[in-house]
C-alpha positions as a LaTeX table, in Angstrom:
\begin{tabular}{lrrr}
\hline
Residue & $x$ (\AA) & $y$ (\AA) & $z$ (\AA) \\
\hline
Unk1 & 150.37 & 21.43 & 84.98 \\
Unk2 & 153.06 & 23.06 & 83.27 \\
Unk3 & 154.13 & 26.83 & 82.69 \\
Unk4 & 156.09 & 27.54 & 79.61 \\
Unk5 & 157.66 & 30.87 & 79.51 \\
Unk6 & 159.14 & 32.55 & 76.21 \\
Unk7 & 160.17 & 35.99 & 74.88 \\
Unk8 & 163.56 & 36.46 & 76.58 \\
Unk9 & 166.61 & 37.66 & 74.49 \\
Unk10 & 169.32 & 40.17 & 74.10 \\
Unk11 & 168.53 & 44.04 & 73.89 \\
Unk12 & 170.17 & 47.32 & 74.23 \\
Unk13 & 169.64 & 49.66 & 76.95 \\
Unk14 & 166.19 & 51.35 & 76.19 \\
Unk15 & 164.94 & 48.34 & 74.22 \\
Unk16 & 161.93 & 46.57 & 74.95 \\
Unk17 & 160.69 & 42.86 & 75.16 \\
Unk18 & 157.49 & 40.95 & 75.86 \\
Unk19 & 157.59 & 37.95 & 78.16 \\
Unk20 & 154.61 & 35.23 & 77.70 \\
Unk21 & 154.02 & 32.39 & 80.04 \\
Unk22 & 151.10 & 30.06 & 79.21 \\
Unk23 & 149.85 & 27.29 & 81.87 \\
Unk24 & 148.73 & 24.04 & 80.48 \\
Unk25 & 147.59 & 20.74 & 81.82 \\
Unk26 & 144.58 & 19.80 & 84.18 \\
Unk27 & 143.77 & 23.38 & 85.28 \\
Unk28 & 140.35 & 24.17 & 87.09 \\
Unk29 & 141.34 & 27.66 & 87.93 \\
Unk30 & 144.04 & 30.15 & 88.26 \\
Unk31 & 144.43 & 32.65 & 90.97 \\
Unk32 & 147.34 & 35.08 & 91.17 \\
Unk33 & 149.94 & 35.06 & 88.50 \\
Unk34 & 153.22 & 36.77 & 88.46 \\
Unk35 & 156.61 & 37.25 & 87.31 \\
Unk36 & 159.93 & 37.16 & 89.26 \\
Unk37 & 163.55 & 37.43 & 88.42 \\
Unk38 & 166.97 & 36.47 & 89.58 \\
Unk39 & 170.25 & 37.89 & 88.47 \\
Unk40 & 173.59 & 36.04 & 88.80 \\
Unk41 & 174.76 & 35.85 & 92.54 \\
Unk42 & 171.34 & 37.50 & 93.74 \\
Unk43 & 168.09 & 36.11 & 95.23 \\
Unk44 & 164.99 & 35.91 & 93.41 \\
Unk45 & 162.93 & 38.92 & 93.53 \\
Unk46 & 159.37 & 39.81 & 92.81 \\
Unk47 & 158.71 & 41.77 & 89.56 \\
Unk48 & 154.99 & 41.86 & 89.15 \\
Unk49 & 151.96 & 40.13 & 90.09 \\
Unk50 & 148.29 & 40.33 & 88.73 \\
Unk51 & 145.13 & 38.77 & 90.32 \\
Unk52 & 142.55 & 36.96 & 88.57 \\
Unk53 & 140.55 & 40.17 & 88.62 \\
Unk54 & 143.12 & 42.23 & 87.04 \\
Unk55 & 144.71 & 43.91 & 90.10 \\
Unk56 & 148.47 & 44.51 & 89.86 \\
Unk57 & 151.47 & 44.89 & 91.90 \\
Unk58 & 154.91 & 46.09 & 90.71 \\
Unk59 & 158.43 & 46.37 & 92.19 \\
Unk60 & 159.52 & 49.81 & 92.70 \\
Unk61 & 162.31 & 49.17 & 90.36 \\
Unk62 & 160.19 & 48.51 & 87.43 \\
Unk63 & 156.94 & 50.63 & 87.95 \\
Unk64 & 156.36 & 53.04 & 84.96 \\
Unk65 & 158.53 & 50.56 & 82.71 \\
Unk66 & 157.05 & 47.25 & 83.13 \\
Unk67 & 153.33 & 46.23 & 82.49 \\
Unk68 & 151.85 & 42.77 & 83.56 \\
Unk69 & 148.88 & 41.56 & 82.02 \\
Unk70 & 146.89 & 38.19 & 81.50 \\
Unk71 & 144.63 & 36.50 & 79.29 \\
Unk72 & 142.12 & 34.40 & 81.50 \\
Unk73 & 140.57 & 32.48 & 78.46 \\
Unk74 & 144.15 & 31.41 & 77.27 \\
Unk75 & 145.62 & 30.89 & 80.81 \\
Unk76 & 148.65 & 33.09 & 79.96 \\
Unk77 & 150.39 & 35.88 & 81.69 \\
Unk78 & 152.34 & 38.61 & 80.03 \\
Unk79 & 155.16 & 41.16 & 81.06 \\
Unk80 & 155.80 & 43.91 & 78.68 \\
Unk81 & 158.95 & 45.68 & 79.19 \\
Unk82 & 160.18 & 49.07 & 78.02 \\
Unk83 & 162.95 & 51.24 & 78.80 \\
Unk84 & 165.15 & 48.30 & 79.74 \\
Unk85 & 168.19 & 48.85 & 81.67 \\
Unk86 & 171.34 & 46.61 & 82.24 \\
Unk87 & 170.09 & 46.01 & 85.83 \\
Unk88 & 167.20 & 44.35 & 84.55 \\
Unk89 & 169.47 & 41.61 & 83.22 \\
Unk90 & 168.35 & 38.18 & 84.96 \\
Unk91 & 166.26 & 35.09 & 84.49 \\
Unk92 & 162.70 & 35.94 & 84.65 \\
Unk93 & 160.32 & 33.27 & 85.94 \\
Unk94 & 156.74 & 33.00 & 85.89 \\
Unk95 & 154.52 & 31.88 & 88.66 \\
Unk96 & 150.90 & 30.70 & 89.22 \\
Unk97 & 148.63 & 29.71 & 91.90 \\
Unk98 & 146.42 & 27.06 & 90.28 \\
Unk99 & 143.63 & 24.57 & 91.40 \\
Unk100 & 143.55 & 21.59 & 89.28 \\
Unk101 & 140.02 & 20.38 & 90.43 \\
Unk102 & 136.90 & 21.95 & 92.10 \\
Unk103 & 138.12 & 20.25 & 95.39 \\
Unk104 & 141.64 & 20.48 & 95.20 \\
Unk105 & 143.92 & 23.04 & 97.07 \\
Unk106 & 145.35 & 25.67 & 95.27 \\
Unk107 & 149.15 & 25.01 & 94.54 \\
Unk108 & 151.96 & 27.26 & 93.51 \\
Unk109 & 153.61 & 26.42 & 90.01 \\
Unk110 & 156.94 & 27.86 & 88.46 \\
Unk111 & 157.90 & 28.13 & 84.88 \\
Unk112 & 161.58 & 27.04 & 83.67 \\
Unk113 & 162.68 & 30.70 & 83.25 \\
Unk114 & 163.60 & 32.76 & 80.05 \\
Unk115 & 166.83 & 35.04 & 79.96 \\
Unk116 & 166.75 & 38.58 & 79.49 \\
Unk117 & 170.13 & 40.28 & 79.02 \\
Unk118 & 170.28 & 44.03 & 78.38 \\
Unk119 & 173.60 & 45.16 & 77.11 \\
Unk120 & 175.17 & 48.77 & 77.83 \\
\hline
\end{tabular}
């Protein structure tokens, strides 16, 4: 199983980006999916999560600016980011809880990260 993230880049303050992360490989089902970020010198932190049923959860710092969504048919999770601030600058990592077969346990997988840089 692989998670391939894309969509990062350099934007000015107030700009927007949409991140995508597609899961591929031997997949029976995907439970929760999410986005985390890690700024230089800081610990990785939760940005947003979404359940298979569509329930969402956001970090207080991004509420009202970021929107997480998923396409279950395509095993893809998205993060729409608007009104970006310099403090949003970080590597963004996608995460998914995946079962590879009907009898296997759910395991956590991480994408390789995509860099978001917001200039002031």
